[in-house]
PDB file of C-alpha atoms in Angstrom:
ATOM      1  CA  MET R   1      -8.997  -1.212   9.288  1.00 57.00           C
ATOM      2  CA  ALA R   2      -9.551   0.488  12.596  1.00 51.00           C
ATOM      3  CA  ALA R   3      -6.957   0.003  15.296  1.00 50.00           C
ATOM      4  CA  SER R   4      -8.185  -1.942  18.284  1.00 49.00           C
ATOM      5  CA  ALA R   5      -8.470  -0.377  21.720  1.00 43.00           C
ATOM      6  CA  ASN R   6      -5.496  -2.373  23.044  1.00 48.00           C
ATOM      7  CA  ASP R   7      -3.216  -1.333  20.189  1.00 50.00           C
ATOM      8  CA  PRO R   8      -0.519   0.960  21.690  1.00 48.00           C
ATOM      9  CA  HIS R   9      -0.251   2.758  18.341  1.00 49.00           C
ATOM     10  CA  ALA R  10      -3.976   3.477  18.067  1.00 51.00           C
ATOM     11  CA  GLY R  11      -4.603   7.057  16.922  1.00 52.00           C
ATOM     12  CA  ALA R  12      -0.921   7.825  16.357  1.00 60.00           C
ATOM     13  CA  PRO R  13      -0.176   9.698  13.117  1.00 68.00           C
ATOM     14  CA  ILE R  14       1.766   7.861  10.426  1.00 71.00           C
ATOM     15  CA  SER R  15       5.031   9.764  10.923  1.00 71.00           C
ATOM     16  CA  ARG R  16       5.086   9.174  14.700  1.00 73.00           C
ATOM     17  CA  LEU R  17       4.235   5.514  14.295  1.00 74.00           C
ATOM     18  CA  VAL R  18       7.046   5.021  11.786  1.00 75.00           C
ATOM     19  CA  ALA R  19       9.486   6.813  14.112  1.00 77.00           C
ATOM     20  CA  GLU R  20       8.480   4.564  17.015  1.00 75.00           C
ATOM     21  CA  VAL R  21       8.903   1.411  14.936  1.00 75.00           C
ATOM     22  CA  ALA R  22      12.334   2.594  13.713  1.00 75.00           C
ATOM     23  CA  ALA R  23      13.345   3.191  17.321  1.00 76.00           C
ATOM     24  CA  GLN R  24      12.230  -0.320  18.293  1.00 75.00           C
ATOM     25  CA  CYS R  25      14.304  -1.862  15.472  1.00 75.00           C
ATOM     26  CA  PRO R  26      17.750  -0.236  15.758  1.00 74.00           C
ATOM     27  CA  GLY R  27      19.421  -2.415  13.127  1.00 77.00           C
ATOM     28  CA  GLU R  28      20.666  -1.078   9.799  1.00 82.00           C
ATOM     29  CA  ARG R  29      17.784  -2.790   7.996  1.00 85.00           C
ATOM     30  CA  ILE R  30      14.228  -3.528   9.163  1.00 83.00           C
ATOM     31  CA  THR R  31      12.398  -6.573   7.828  1.00 85.00           C
ATOM     32  CA  LEU R  32       8.784  -6.638   6.688  1.00 84.00           C
ATOM     33  CA  GLY R  33       8.148  -9.221   9.391  1.00 87.00           C
ATOM     34  CA  GLU R  34       9.409  -6.886  12.106  1.00 84.00           C
ATOM     35  CA  MET R  35       7.284  -4.061  10.754  1.00 83.00           C
ATOM     36  CA  ALA R  36       4.190  -6.275  10.517  1.00 84.00           C
ATOM     37  CA  GLU R  37       4.559  -7.188  14.188  1.00 83.00           C
ATOM     38  CA  ALA R  38       5.372  -3.654  15.342  1.00 79.00           C
ATOM     39  CA  PHE R  39       2.562  -1.934  13.384  1.00 78.00           C
ATOM     40  CA  GLY R  40      -0.098  -4.053  15.077  1.00 76.00           C
ATOM     41  CA  ASP R  41      -3.661  -3.636  13.769  1.00 75.00           C
ATOM     42  CA  ARG R  42      -2.501  -0.953  11.335  1.00 79.00           C
ATOM     43  CA  ALA R  43       0.038  -3.222   9.644  1.00 85.00           C
ATOM     44  CA  PHE R  44      -2.029  -3.832   6.487  1.00 88.00           C
ATOM     45  CA  GLY R  45      -2.375  -0.150   5.662  1.00 88.00           C
ATOM     46  CA  LEU R  46       1.170   0.850   6.547  1.00 85.00           C
ATOM     47  CA  LEU R  47       2.856  -2.077   4.775  1.00 88.00           C
ATOM     48  CA  THR R  48       0.678  -1.516   1.698  1.00 88.00           C
ATOM     49  CA  LEU R  49       1.672   2.148   1.742  1.00 83.00           C
ATOM     50  CA  LEU R  50       5.388   1.385   2.065  1.00 81.00           C
ATOM     51  CA  LEU R  51       5.266  -1.275  -0.680  1.00 82.00           C
ATOM     52  CA  CYS R  52       3.154   0.808  -3.038  1.00 80.00           C
ATOM     53  CA  LEU R  53       5.295   3.949  -3.016  1.00 72.00           C
ATOM     54  CA  PRO R  54       7.967   2.335  -5.238  1.00 66.00           C
ATOM     55  CA  GLY R  55       5.164   1.451  -7.655  1.00 62.00           C
ATOM     56  CA  LEU R  56       5.318   5.046  -8.843  1.00 62.00           C
ATOM     57  CA  LEU R  57       8.903   4.432 -10.017  1.00 59.00           C
ATOM     58  CA  PRO R  58       9.507   2.699 -13.360  1.00 58.00           C
ATOM     59  CA  GLY R  59      11.106  -0.740 -12.987  1.00 57.00           C
ATOM     60  CA  MET R  60      10.530  -1.007  -9.231  1.00 57.00           C
ATOM     61  CA  SER R  61       6.890  -2.007  -9.099  1.00 61.00           C
ATOM     62  CA  ALA R  62       7.273  -5.696  -9.984  1.00 63.00           C
ATOM     63  CA  VAL R  63       9.699  -6.210  -7.093  1.00 68.00           C
ATOM     64  CA  PHE R  64       7.190  -5.040  -4.495  1.00 78.00           C
ATOM     65  CA  GLY R  65       4.097  -6.362  -6.264  1.00 84.00           C
ATOM     66  CA  LEU R  66       4.154  -9.891  -4.844  1.00 87.00           C
ATOM     67  CA  PRO R  67       4.281  -8.879  -1.139  1.00 88.00           C
ATOM     68  CA  MET R  68       1.535  -6.359  -1.854  1.00 90.00           C
ATOM     69  CA  LEU R  69      -0.545  -9.065  -3.593  1.00 93.00           C
ATOM     70  CA  ILE R  70      -0.240 -11.336  -0.535  1.00 92.00           C
ATOM     71  CA  LEU R  71      -1.250  -8.499   1.794  1.00 92.00           C
ATOM     72  CA  GLY R  72      -4.252  -7.662  -0.358  1.00 94.00           C
ATOM     73  CA  VAL R  73      -5.507 -11.259  -0.531  1.00 95.00           C
ATOM     74  CA  GLN R  74      -5.130 -11.694   3.248  1.00 94.00           C
ATOM     75  CA  MET R  75      -6.993  -8.481   3.930  1.00 94.00           C
ATOM     76  CA  GLY R  76      -9.675  -9.491   1.417  1.00 95.00           C
ATOM     77  CA  LEU R  77     -10.085 -12.774   3.285  1.00 95.00           C
ATOM     78  CA  GLY R  78     -10.663 -10.937   6.544  1.00 93.00           C
ATOM     79  CA  TYR R  79      -7.296 -11.352   8.287  1.00 91.00           C
ATOM     80  CA  ARG R  80      -6.829  -8.868  11.143  1.00 86.00           C
ATOM     81  CA  GLN R  81      -3.036  -8.857  10.830  1.00 86.00           C
ATOM     82  CA  PRO R  82      -0.671  -9.969   8.045  1.00 90.00           C
ATOM     83  CA  LYS R  83       0.746 -13.480   8.076  1.00 89.00           C
ATOM     84  CA  LEU R  84       3.713 -13.139   5.767  1.00 88.00           C
ATOM     85  CA  PRO R  85       5.495 -16.145   4.255  1.00 89.00           C
ATOM     86  CA  ALA R  86       9.064 -16.465   5.515  1.00 90.00           C
ATOM     87  CA  PHE R  87      10.633 -15.392   2.215  1.00 87.00           C
ATOM     88  CA  ILE R  88       8.501 -12.232   2.247  1.00 85.00           C
ATOM     89  CA  ALA R  89       8.965 -11.510   5.972  1.00 88.00           C
ATOM     90  CA  ARG R  90      12.755 -11.614   5.491  1.00 87.00           C
ATOM     91  CA  GLN R  91      12.693  -8.849   2.903  1.00 82.00           C
ATOM     92  CA  SER R  92      13.905  -5.608   4.399  1.00 80.00           C
ATOM     93  CA  ILE R  93      14.307  -1.894   3.821  1.00 79.00           C
ATOM     94  CA  ARG R  94      17.039   0.372   5.119  1.00 79.00           C
ATOM     95  CA  ARG R  95      16.269   2.012   8.422  1.00 77.00           C
ATOM     96  CA  THR R  96      17.455   5.343   7.007  1.00 76.00           C
ATOM     97  CA  ASP R  97      14.900   5.073   4.212  1.00 73.00           C
ATOM     98  CA  LEU R  98      12.150   4.439   6.749  1.00 74.00           C
ATOM     99  CA  LEU R  99      13.246   7.445   8.795  1.00 74.00           C
ATOM    100  CA  ARG R 100      12.833   9.652   5.711  1.00 71.00           C
ATOM    101  CA  LEU R 101       9.095   9.449   6.411  1.00 68.00           C
ATOM    102  CA  THR R 102       9.461  11.086   9.845  1.00 69.00           C
ATOM    103  CA  PRO R 103       9.319  14.867  10.554  1.00 63.00           C
ATOM    104  CA  GLY R 104      12.924  14.989  11.816  1.00 64.00           C
ATOM    105  CA  SER R 105      14.318  14.081   8.412  1.00 65.00           C
ATOM    106  CA  SER R 106      13.102  17.329   6.736  1.00 66.00           C
ATOM    107  CA  THR R 107      12.844  15.583   3.361  1.00 66.00           C
ATOM    108  CA  ARG R 108      10.264  16.282   0.669  1.00 70.00           C
ATOM    109  CA  VAL R 109       8.565  12.985   1.522  1.00 64.00           C
ATOM    110  CA  SER R 110       8.324  13.818   5.229  1.00 66.00           C
ATOM    111  CA  ARG R 111       7.001  17.296   4.489  1.00 72.00           C
ATOM    112  CA  ALA R 112       4.386  15.829   2.129  1.00 70.00           C
ATOM    113  CA  ILE R 113       3.305  13.342   4.793  1.00 69.00           C
ATOM    114  CA  ALA R 114       3.077  16.151   7.365  1.00 72.00           C
ATOM    115  CA  ARG R 115       0.746  18.077   5.040  1.00 75.00           C
ATOM    116  CA  ILE R 116      -1.337  14.966   4.411  1.00 74.00           C
ATOM    117  CA  GLU R 117      -1.614  14.264   8.133  1.00 73.00           C
ATOM    118  CA  ARG R 118      -3.212  17.675   8.644  1.00 78.00           C
ATOM    119  CA  TRP R 119      -5.999  16.672   6.280  1.00 83.00           C
ATOM    120  CA  VAL R 120      -6.361  12.934   6.975  1.00 85.00           C
ATOM    121  CA  ARG R 121      -7.764  12.137  10.414  1.00 85.00           C
ATOM    122  CA  PRO R 122      -9.887   9.464  12.111  1.00 87.00           C
ATOM    123  CA  ARG R 123     -13.385   9.705  10.574  1.00 91.00           C
ATOM    124  CA  PRO R 124     -15.116   6.334  10.946  1.00 92.00           C
ATOM    125  CA  GLY R 125     -17.876   5.640   8.474  1.00 93.00           C
ATOM    126  CA  VAL R 126     -19.205   3.267   5.837  1.00 94.00           C
ATOM    127  CA  PHE R 127     -15.733   2.759   4.306  1.00 94.00           C
ATOM    128  CA  THR R 128     -14.010   1.780   7.554  1.00 91.00           C
ATOM    129  CA  GLY R 129     -16.072  -1.283   8.489  1.00 91.00           C
ATOM    130  CA  ALA R 130     -15.228  -4.984   8.150  1.00 91.00           C
ATOM    131  CA  PHE R 131     -16.860  -5.335   4.716  1.00 94.00           C
ATOM    132  CA  ALA R 132     -15.055  -2.231   3.411  1.00 94.00           C
ATOM    133  CA  ASP R 133     -11.744  -3.682   4.674  1.00 94.00           C
ATOM    134  CA  ARG R 134     -12.328  -6.737   2.501  1.00 96.00           C
ATOM    135  CA  VAL R 135     -13.101  -4.579  -0.510  1.00 96.00           C
ATOM    136  CA  VAL R 136      -9.905  -2.613   0.108  1.00 96.00           C
ATOM    137  CA  GLY R 137      -8.005  -5.892   0.264  1.00 96.00           C
ATOM    138  CA  TRP R 138      -9.243  -7.179  -3.073  1.00 97.00           C
ATOM    139  CA  LEU R 139      -8.700  -3.803  -4.734  1.00 97.00           C
ATOM    140  CA  THR R 140      -5.153  -3.832  -3.353  1.00 96.00           C
ATOM    141  CA  ALA R 141      -4.599  -7.345  -4.733  1.00 96.00           C
ATOM    142  CA  TYR R 142      -5.823  -6.286  -8.173  1.00 96.00           C
ATOM    143  CA  SER R 143      -3.554  -3.232  -8.072  1.00 93.00           C
ATOM    144  CA  ALA R 144      -0.641  -5.503  -7.206  1.00 92.00           C
ATOM    145  CA  LEU R 145      -1.334  -7.592 -10.303  1.00 92.00           C
ATOM    146  CA  MET R 146      -1.307  -4.440 -12.417  1.00 90.00           C
ATOM    147  CA  LEU R 147       2.050  -3.492 -10.878  1.00 87.00           C
ATOM    148  CA  ILE R 148       3.514  -6.955 -11.547  1.00 86.00           C
ATOM    149  CA  LEU R 149       2.368  -7.138 -15.181  1.00 84.00           C
ATOM    150  CA  PRO R 150       4.486  -5.074 -17.570  1.00 75.00           C
ATOM    151  CA  GLY R 151       2.788  -2.288 -19.488  1.00 77.00           C
ATOM    152  CA  PRO R 152       3.592   1.294 -20.501  1.00 78.00           C
ATOM    153  CA  GLY R 153       2.075   3.767 -18.056  1.00 77.00           C
ATOM    154  CA  THR R 154       0.058   1.113 -16.220  1.00 80.00           C
ATOM    155  CA  ASN R 155       1.839   1.315 -12.849  1.00 82.00           C
ATOM    156  CA  GLY R 156       1.228   4.880 -11.759  1.00 84.00           C
ATOM    157  CA  PRO R 157      -2.604   5.128 -11.724  1.00 88.00           C
ATOM    158  CA  PRO R 158      -3.223   1.940  -9.687  1.00 90.00           C
ATOM    159  CA  ALA R 159      -0.332   2.748  -7.339  1.00 87.00           C
ATOM    160  CA  PHE R 160      -1.535   6.278  -6.668  1.00 87.00           C
ATOM    161  CA  GLY R 161      -5.101   5.200  -5.919  1.00 91.00           C
ATOM    162  CA  THR R 162      -3.883   2.424  -3.608  1.00 92.00           C
ATOM    163  CA  ILE R 163      -1.601   4.861  -1.745  1.00 87.00           C
ATOM    164  CA  VAL R 164      -4.575   7.155  -1.053  1.00 89.00           C
ATOM    165  CA  MET R 165      -6.673   4.158  -0.013  1.00 93.00           C
ATOM    166  CA  ALA R 166      -3.893   2.880   2.323  1.00 90.00           C
ATOM    167  CA  LEU R 167      -3.573   6.311   3.951  1.00 88.00           C
ATOM    168  CA  GLY R 168      -7.267   6.245   4.719  1.00 91.00           C
ATOM    169  CA  VAL R 169      -6.999   2.722   6.152  1.00 91.00           C
ATOM    170  CA  VAL R 170      -4.080   3.686   8.414  1.00 87.00           C
ATOM    171  CA  GLU R 171      -5.871   6.749   9.767  1.00 87.00           C
ATOM    172  CA  ASN R 172      -9.329   5.112   9.866  1.00 89.00           C
ATOM    173  CA  ASP R 173     -10.631   7.907   7.622  1.00 92.00           C
ATOM    174  CA  SER R 174     -13.768   6.778   5.760  1.00 94.00           C
ATOM    175  CA  LYS R 175     -13.749   9.758   3.371  1.00 94.00           C
ATOM    176  CA  VAL R 176     -10.158   9.148   2.282  1.00 93.00           C
ATOM    177  CA  VAL R 177     -10.708   5.380   1.946  1.00 95.00           C
ATOM    178  CA  GLY R 178     -13.734   6.082  -0.272  1.00 96.00           C
ATOM    179  CA  LEU R 179     -11.745   8.493  -2.414  1.00 94.00           C
ATOM    180  CA  GLY R 180      -8.905   5.978  -2.632  1.00 94.00           C
ATOM    181  CA  MET R 181     -11.328   3.224  -3.685  1.00 97.00           C
ATOM    182  CA  ALA R 182     -12.656   5.376  -6.504  1.00 97.00           C
ATOM    183  CA  LEU R 183      -9.151   6.306  -7.681  1.00 95.00           C
ATOM    184  CA  THR R 184      -7.983   2.691  -7.427  1.00 96.00           C
ATOM    185  CA  ILE R 185     -10.917   1.416  -9.482  1.00 97.00           C
ATOM    186  CA  LEU R 186     -10.329   4.043 -12.164  1.00 97.00           C
ATOM    187  CA  GLY R 187      -6.573   3.399 -12.154  1.00 95.00           C
ATOM    188  CA  ASN R 188      -7.061  -0.350 -12.453  1.00 95.00           C
ATOM    189  CA  LEU R 189      -9.587   0.074 -15.244  1.00 96.00           C
ATOM    190  CA  PHE R 190      -7.122   2.220 -17.152  1.00 95.00           C
ATOM    191  CA  ALA R 191      -4.295  -0.302 -16.636  1.00 92.00           C
ATOM    192  CA  THR R 192      -6.535  -3.223 -17.611  1.00 93.00           C
ATOM    193  CA  VAL R 193      -7.664  -1.550 -20.815  1.00 93.00           C
ATOM    194  CA  VAL R 194      -4.050  -0.762 -21.760  1.00 92.00           C
ATOM    195  CA  LEU R 195      -2.884  -4.306 -21.069  1.00 90.00           C
ATOM    196  CA  VAL R 196      -5.808  -5.885 -22.933  1.00 91.00           C
ATOM    197  CA  ALA R 197      -5.154  -3.573 -25.879  1.00 91.00           C
ATOM    198  CA  LEU R 198      -1.468  -4.569 -25.892  1.00 89.00           C
ATOM    199  CA  VAL R 199      -2.384  -8.253 -25.920  1.00 87.00           C
ATOM    200  CA  TRP R 200      -4.923  -7.724 -28.694  1.00 88.00           C
ATOM    201  CA  PHE R 201      -2.508  -5.760 -30.866  1.00 87.00           C
ATOM    202  CA  GLY R 202       0.197  -8.348 -30.212  1.00 85.00           C
ATOM    203  CA  LEU R 203      -2.076 -11.217 -31.314  1.00 85.00           C
ATOM    204  CA  GLU R 204      -3.144  -9.228 -34.375  1.00 81.00           C
ATOM    205  CA  ALA R 205       0.496  -8.594 -35.270  1.00 84.00           C
ATOM    206  CA  ILE R 206       1.335 -12.287 -34.901  1.00 83.00           C
ATOM    207  CA  GLY R 207      -1.655 -13.223 -37.041  1.00 79.00           C
ATOM    208  CA  TYR R 208      -0.594 -10.696 -39.709  1.00 80.00           C
ATOM    209  CA  LEU R 209       2.983 -12.013 -39.787  1.00 78.00           C
ATOM    210  CA  PHE R 210       2.112 -15.683 -39.811  1.00 73.00           C
TER     211      PHE R 210
END
């Protein structure tokens, strides 16, 4: 979703935008509601990115899946900015964790983001229009469902694809959004096949026993 012309953060790289938001919210913890307001027109991509990163960690994905599902549905419905329910908006992350994404932290995450920012850049195209934003939203919602549902090895592929897709959305990079869409579709197909197979084997086992 391209940032509007009156967005003060338009064109700013991810690391700088995160640093500015952290400076605006000096408390020990920063709520999702505060970030949604501060990120402006880029809130969908940045919040999806922040919520999806824990999806790569076992046991953490279900916690962040519901907020991500809500974001995806709203984006799929054409919302320009997130409208988070109060119980979601009150959820928070530590300010120190957010600052780990900025260059001054010299962490592996910040160095990885710095390398990504050299490659990802504003490149408007077919995957950065209004229709593409809706497709991104529904793909994000489906990924969130895959993160919420338990299954061995089913979290990583959808989460990784959605992270790439969110990076492209934040930077208005059509090529990266397109790549992320492809990875997300493949990741979700893999997760769906695994989950369906688990259900099938479970039903077969129940039928065999009883």
